[in-house]
């Protein structure tokens, strides 16, 4: 699908966002291995999270959706059944990596694959710890999907992550849930902790000490009622839209504000963005609140900044849209330590650079990052998602500040995390 996006004179109004993608995946998987019914409100309608539900259904779990609430009939730790065919994780790295932890401990074998993009993404990072736990996994060229996972009894391990990855941490913790004893993961940097919080909600024993997380195996997980907070990574597109279009004022209600995710708000505030957070509450162990952003003529451009080290890791999903903001800022944006961008749904350093070139925007590339000068003019162009949801949405936002209408090729890829994106964008933009 091609989508035209026209320049905007203001971004205003109040919106709510689909449920957080990371939290939805975890609730979907844990509810399936818990006992009894779990009802999940605001579960992400994005294709990625639907892939997780489809995989759980194929493993024998009854799931229905009533009045927007996903109802999962959990069958307990030992209740999954062999799938009749290869599981399809679609475009979703979270599905294949986290579910592999659960599949490794089943008394049956499963093959799981995905689309062309997923088939190029590195799986060694989960294969190594699962083999250390006693798992048996075959992969294309030993590192790419599809994976054939020969399930069996695994033993607990203590594992130090070589890359800061919440998906890998979660994979090991989920496998550890089924092992007798305690499994510990040491992280090099703090990554999103939704798995730890969700495990506790379902009744598991999880201990967090600094950067080490320990889960005790064979807990009794209990189904429950949950609500998924709005996705802060999806909010990022609208926050940046409000910052690059003058005379904007936007309220985003019910957004997840988990401290391992909210570095975005700190970074924007440091750049000089006027952001307020109201009505913070806690739901299922996750902080949730309303985010207000204002950009009147008096505030003008944000300053720009540098992303490196732990901050790059914390903002890795937001970097495409922050690159756009950087080009509109006073001083530009420098991104370092972002090698992981090369192995996302696309090589995001390359796909950001290509779209910058098409809009006549300067960018200097490095192996693990890039530099974007500030105060640039955005020219109308034909832009390309390259099938990557975050690239589609980041450059739709860039188009709002262009000197004429832009076309986004492959705009439908936004539906991987945010099917309502273009409708919501249209509702809050005034031409
Ligand atoms: C995610 C973790 C991150 C992130 C991805 C979702 C998760 O990936 O980029 O969009 O839900 O755990 P890595 O674990 O590869 O860093």
XYZ file of C-alpha atoms and ligand atoms in Angstrom:
447
model
C 0.000 0.000 0.000
C 1.180 3.517 -0.836
C 0.144 6.323 1.471
C 0.265 10.031 0.772
C 1.172 12.255 3.739
C 0.756 16.013 3.352
C 2.540 18.786 5.269
C 0.824 19.839 8.517
C 0.450 23.214 10.195
C -0.337 21.751 13.616
C -0.630 18.436 15.457
C -3.298 18.715 18.144
C -5.918 16.815 20.077
C -6.097 13.854 22.422
C -5.352 10.253 21.446
C -5.024 6.788 22.935
C -2.658 4.199 21.552
C -2.775 0.456 20.986
C -1.447 -1.750 23.750
C 2.303 -1.977 24.231
C 3.818 -4.558 21.900
C 6.388 -5.893 24.386
C 3.868 -6.244 27.214
C 1.242 -7.869 24.952
C 3.657 -10.613 23.811
C 4.565 -11.449 27.397
C 0.972 -11.521 28.643
C -0.024 -13.703 25.688
C 2.698 -16.283 26.373
C 2.460 -16.317 30.170
C -1.346 -16.530 30.155
C -1.057 -19.653 27.975
C 1.156 -21.470 30.494
C -0.756 -20.195 33.534
C -3.701 -22.067 35.008
C -7.201 -20.797 34.302
C -8.499 -17.871 32.326
C -6.622 -14.607 31.726
C -8.521 -11.626 30.337
C -6.340 -9.010 28.669
C -7.735 -5.571 27.826
C -6.008 -3.386 25.213
C -3.922 -6.290 23.852
C -2.037 -4.995 20.796
C -3.891 -5.517 17.518
C -0.559 -5.273 15.693
C 0.399 -8.194 13.462
C 3.394 -9.086 15.670
C 1.319 -9.661 18.791
C -1.322 -11.492 16.756
C 1.485 -13.820 15.568
C 2.159 -14.686 19.214
C -1.523 -15.527 19.758
C -1.619 -17.607 16.562
C 1.426 -19.598 17.746
C -0.160 -20.206 21.159
C -3.393 -21.352 19.465
C -1.379 -23.741 17.290
C 0.103 -25.126 20.535
C -3.381 -26.053 21.764
C -4.462 -22.939 23.674
C -8.044 -21.635 23.319
C -8.056 -17.881 22.758
C -11.049 -15.726 21.897
C -11.605 -11.984 21.706
C -14.819 -10.525 23.172
C -15.554 -6.785 23.211
C -11.887 -6.035 22.557
C -10.731 -8.197 25.484
C -8.482 -11.156 24.674
C -9.475 -14.185 26.719
C -6.799 -16.897 27.050
C -7.638 -20.299 28.543
C -4.307 -21.238 30.093
C -3.417 -24.927 30.420
C -0.641 -24.686 33.004
C 3.110 -25.269 32.689
C 2.638 -28.731 31.181
C -0.410 -28.036 29.020
C 0.953 -27.145 25.572
C 0.354 -29.661 22.785
C 2.510 -30.366 19.714
C 1.673 -28.077 16.782
C 0.371 -29.782 13.647
C 2.588 -27.654 11.390
C 5.493 -25.184 11.457
C 4.745 -22.156 13.669
C 4.725 -18.780 11.929
C 6.181 -15.850 13.913
C 5.591 -13.523 10.927
C 7.777 -10.420 11.279
C 8.158 -10.782 15.031
C 11.589 -11.197 16.615
C 10.008 -11.108 20.079
C 7.716 -14.047 19.242
C 10.405 -16.354 17.880
C 13.068 -15.466 20.463
C 10.917 -15.534 23.594
C 8.744 -18.487 22.556
C 11.883 -20.540 21.812
C 12.539 -20.534 25.565
C 9.153 -22.154 26.177
C 9.427 -24.551 23.199
C 12.825 -25.844 24.375
C 11.303 -27.387 27.476
C 8.312 -29.140 25.876
C 8.151 -32.916 25.538
C 7.891 -32.532 21.730
C 9.668 -30.888 18.802
C 8.519 -27.693 17.079
C 9.665 -25.803 14.009
C 9.187 -22.041 14.051
C 9.935 -19.580 11.248
C 8.733 -16.277 9.892
C 8.773 -13.843 6.994
C 11.716 -12.857 4.826
C 12.924 -10.154 7.233
C 12.717 -12.442 10.286
C 14.548 -15.167 8.360
C 17.592 -12.878 8.170
C 17.706 -12.007 11.878
C 20.333 -13.486 14.217
C 19.196 -16.344 16.470
C 22.606 -17.421 17.828
C 21.964 -15.149 20.778
C 19.153 -17.435 22.010
C 20.560 -20.709 20.689
C 23.762 -20.395 22.766
C 22.118 -20.113 26.223
C 19.412 -22.675 25.405
C 22.081 -25.210 24.372
C 23.945 -24.410 27.583
C 20.747 -25.377 29.435
C 20.764 -28.724 27.595
C 18.515 -27.737 24.661
C 18.733 -29.111 21.115
C 18.085 -26.644 18.310
C 18.670 -26.757 14.572
C 18.824 -23.504 12.626
C 19.433 -22.539 9.010
C 23.200 -22.005 8.735
C 23.240 -22.554 12.516
C 21.932 -19.068 13.158
C 18.853 -18.097 11.140
C 15.162 -19.106 11.238
C 13.461 -21.438 10.772
C 14.464 -23.079 14.032
C 13.675 -26.696 14.826
C 13.557 -27.026 18.574
C 13.731 -30.541 20.013
C 12.145 -29.996 23.405
C 13.289 -31.774 26.547
C 14.175 -31.330 30.178
C 16.560 -28.393 30.673
C 18.712 -27.531 33.655
C 18.958 -24.088 35.229
C 21.947 -21.884 34.382
C 23.570 -18.645 35.337
C 24.013 -16.698 32.116
C 25.726 -13.413 31.299
C 24.198 -11.765 28.237
C 26.843 -10.810 25.660
C 24.381 -8.304 24.069
C 21.927 -6.165 26.021
C 18.689 -7.760 24.798
C 15.384 -8.047 26.628
C 14.292 -10.728 24.176
C 17.272 -12.948 25.024
C 16.929 -12.274 28.759
C 13.249 -13.232 28.519
C 13.973 -16.372 26.500
C 16.344 -17.660 29.199
C 14.014 -16.703 32.058
C 11.050 -18.398 30.342
C 13.068 -21.601 29.828
C 14.218 -21.294 33.458
C 10.582 -21.280 34.580
C 10.351 -24.944 33.584
C 13.721 -26.082 34.991
C 14.130 -27.410 38.556
C 16.030 -24.775 40.537
C 17.070 -21.188 39.982
C 18.047 -19.593 36.672
C 19.921 -16.290 36.756
C 20.555 -13.824 33.938
C 23.166 -11.074 34.290
C 22.621 -8.080 31.992
C 25.386 -5.758 30.786
C 22.868 -2.864 30.853
C 19.352 -2.626 32.212
C 16.881 -3.639 29.459
C 13.085 -3.474 29.544
C 11.821 -5.487 32.516
C 8.296 -6.356 31.373
C 8.994 -10.103 31.672
C 10.067 -9.770 35.291
C 6.996 -7.668 36.150
C 4.595 -9.938 34.268
C 6.060 -13.097 35.804
C 5.417 -11.659 39.263
C 1.859 -10.729 38.300
C 1.188 -14.328 37.324
C 2.670 -15.533 40.627
C 6.262 -16.549 39.817
C 9.143 -15.922 42.200
C 11.479 -13.387 40.547
C 14.334 -11.716 42.348
C 16.112 -8.696 40.900
C 19.463 -7.620 42.356
C 21.134 -4.840 40.384
C 21.584 -6.194 36.874
C 20.924 -9.819 37.861
C 17.534 -11.484 37.619
C 16.749 -14.867 39.159
C 13.660 -16.933 38.510
C 12.715 -20.039 40.489
C 11.561 -22.943 38.346
C 8.234 -24.801 38.401
C 6.000 -22.102 39.938
C 2.220 -22.334 39.760
C 1.173 -19.490 37.470
C -2.367 -18.251 37.906
C -4.548 -16.633 35.217
C -5.821 -13.126 35.985
C -7.258 -9.903 34.576
C -4.794 -7.490 33.011
C -4.735 -4.316 30.968
C -1.905 -3.515 28.556
C -0.692 0.106 28.761
C -0.529 2.228 25.596
C 2.724 1.747 23.701
C 5.312 4.444 24.478
C 7.312 3.459 21.396
C 4.213 4.229 19.305
C 3.724 7.474 21.261
C 7.239 8.482 20.132
C 5.976 9.084 16.577
C 3.323 11.501 17.787
C 5.625 13.260 20.258
C 8.127 13.918 17.479
C 5.312 14.970 15.116
C 4.235 17.579 17.680
C 7.838 18.753 18.029
C 8.608 19.229 14.340
C 5.275 20.866 13.450
C 4.948 24.317 15.068
C 1.798 25.305 16.999
C 1.164 21.755 18.236
C -0.434 20.574 21.442
C -1.154 16.908 21.984
C -2.378 14.706 24.835
C -1.649 10.982 24.733
C -3.707 9.085 27.302
C -2.899 5.868 29.151
C 0.704 5.469 28.005
C 3.076 2.936 29.586
C 5.726 4.779 31.619
C 7.831 1.851 32.804
C 11.189 3.407 33.844
C 13.099 0.938 31.627
C 11.229 2.420 28.630
C 10.754 6.084 29.524
C 14.281 7.313 28.678
C 12.552 8.809 25.625
C 10.692 11.357 27.744
C 13.875 12.319 29.648
C 15.790 12.741 26.399
C 13.096 14.910 24.810
C 12.821 17.033 27.975
C 16.612 17.503 28.031
C 16.404 18.744 24.450
C 13.976 21.401 25.646
C 10.633 19.769 24.766
C 7.734 20.888 26.978
C 6.352 17.586 28.284
C 4.039 17.013 31.227
C 3.054 13.698 32.749
C -0.274 13.481 34.564
C -2.373 10.940 36.445
C 0.267 8.249 36.908
C -1.089 4.942 38.205
C 0.136 1.362 38.273
C -1.566 -1.487 36.396
C -0.239 -5.029 36.558
C 3.035 -3.671 38.000
C 3.454 -1.285 35.013
C 3.297 2.512 35.426
C 0.728 4.237 33.205
C -0.119 7.924 32.734
C -1.101 10.696 30.337
C 1.614 12.533 28.393
C 1.048 16.125 27.253
C 3.342 17.829 24.789
C 3.252 21.451 23.742
C 5.138 23.231 21.035
C 4.042 26.818 20.599
C 5.965 29.343 18.545
C 7.740 30.668 21.647
C 9.444 27.305 22.283
C 10.747 26.842 18.746
C 13.120 24.059 17.795
C 14.415 21.534 20.333
C 18.176 21.623 20.908
C 19.318 18.186 19.661
C 21.704 15.863 21.480
C 23.923 12.803 21.669
C 22.812 9.216 22.147
C 25.446 6.718 23.279
C 26.030 3.726 25.558
C 23.136 2.681 27.776
C 20.945 5.457 26.410
C 21.255 4.178 22.843
C 20.225 0.725 24.066
C 17.244 2.153 25.981
C 16.043 4.121 22.939
C 16.902 1.615 20.222
C 13.327 1.365 18.826
C 12.870 5.151 18.850
C 16.048 6.002 16.918
C 14.415 6.154 13.452
C 11.988 8.871 14.545
C 14.631 10.599 16.697
C 16.816 10.845 13.576
C 13.960 12.794 11.960
C 13.716 15.036 15.023
C 17.498 15.542 14.923
C 17.339 16.969 11.407
C 14.695 19.482 12.563
C 16.535 20.388 15.794
C 18.917 23.301 16.435
C 22.122 21.316 16.809
C 21.363 17.912 15.270
C 21.677 14.388 16.644
C 24.683 12.108 17.099
C 23.992 8.387 17.594
C 26.789 6.049 18.766
C 26.942 2.421 19.953
C 23.959 1.444 17.798
C 25.271 -1.728 16.098
C 21.953 -3.419 17.041
C 20.158 -1.105 14.579
C 21.799 -3.121 11.794
C 19.918 -6.308 12.809
C 16.401 -4.984 13.408
C 13.467 -5.561 10.991
C 15.724 -3.831 8.439
C 19.284 -2.508 8.716
C 17.880 0.695 10.169
C 21.075 2.713 9.718
C 20.821 1.981 5.979
C 17.042 2.507 5.689
C 17.156 5.793 7.648
C 20.025 6.968 5.433
C 18.209 6.086 2.193
C 15.103 8.041 3.181
C 17.211 10.988 4.364
C 18.866 11.040 0.939
C 15.470 11.046 -0.789
C 14.304 14.032 1.314
C 17.524 15.934 0.571
C 18.617 15.636 4.214
C 22.295 15.353 5.192
C 23.430 12.382 7.304
C 26.888 11.021 7.970
C 27.056 7.265 8.552
C 29.327 5.240 10.796
C 29.479 1.479 11.248
C 27.612 1.709 14.578
C 25.765 4.995 14.296
C 25.324 8.264 12.423
C 25.361 12.049 12.697
C 22.533 14.277 11.533
C 23.078 18.052 11.312
C 20.273 20.268 12.621
C 18.183 23.020 10.990
C 17.615 21.070 7.786
C 14.867 21.575 5.213
C 12.691 18.536 4.507
C 11.935 18.110 0.792
C 8.903 16.246 -0.522
C 9.870 12.812 -1.869
C 8.810 9.252 -2.485
C 9.888 7.472 0.712
C 10.134 3.732 1.374
C 9.350 1.688 4.486
C 11.435 -1.213 3.128
C 8.780 -3.325 4.888
C 9.812 -2.002 8.330
C 6.989 -0.640 10.526
C 9.131 1.871 12.397
C 10.676 3.222 9.184
C 7.166 3.626 7.671
C 5.958 5.605 10.693
C 9.158 7.645 11.248
C 9.130 8.920 7.665
C 5.374 9.559 7.674
C 6.161 11.912 10.558
C 9.025 13.470 8.573
C 6.556 14.063 5.723
C 4.492 16.353 7.987
C 7.373 18.852 7.911
C 8.151 18.528 4.175
C 7.675 21.247 1.558
C 4.986 19.234 -0.256
C 3.106 15.903 -0.100
C 5.220 12.746 0.259
C 4.398 9.173 -0.729
C 5.284 6.363 1.673
C 5.812 3.079 -0.198
C 4.899 -0.051 1.771
C 3.056 2.056 4.341
C 0.971 -0.968 5.385
C 3.993 -2.336 7.268
C 2.975 0.084 10.070
C 0.342 -2.509 10.983
C 3.055 -4.767 12.406
C 2.823 -2.723 15.621
C 0.203 -0.015 14.981
C -2.606 -0.810 12.493
C -4.466 2.436 13.363
C -1.390 4.645 12.777
C -2.504 6.506 9.635
C -6.055 7.038 10.919
C -4.736 8.454 14.198
C -2.207 10.627 12.364
C -4.936 12.023 10.143
C -7.140 12.820 13.149
C -4.514 14.955 14.892
C -2.929 16.743 11.932
C -4.314 19.972 10.519
C -3.116 21.021 7.079
C 11.915 -6.072 22.687
C 13.248 -5.875 22.893
C 14.098 -5.125 21.968
C 13.254 -4.222 21.058
C 12.107 -4.957 20.442
C 11.189 -5.492 21.534
C 11.161 -6.869 23.662
O 14.805 -6.024 21.149
O 14.071 -3.668 20.051
O 11.341 -4.108 19.612
O 9.916 -6.851 23.649
O 11.794 -7.518 24.505
P 16.199 -6.727 21.631
O 15.880 -7.687 22.713
O 16.706 -7.408 20.379
O 17.084 -5.620 22.092
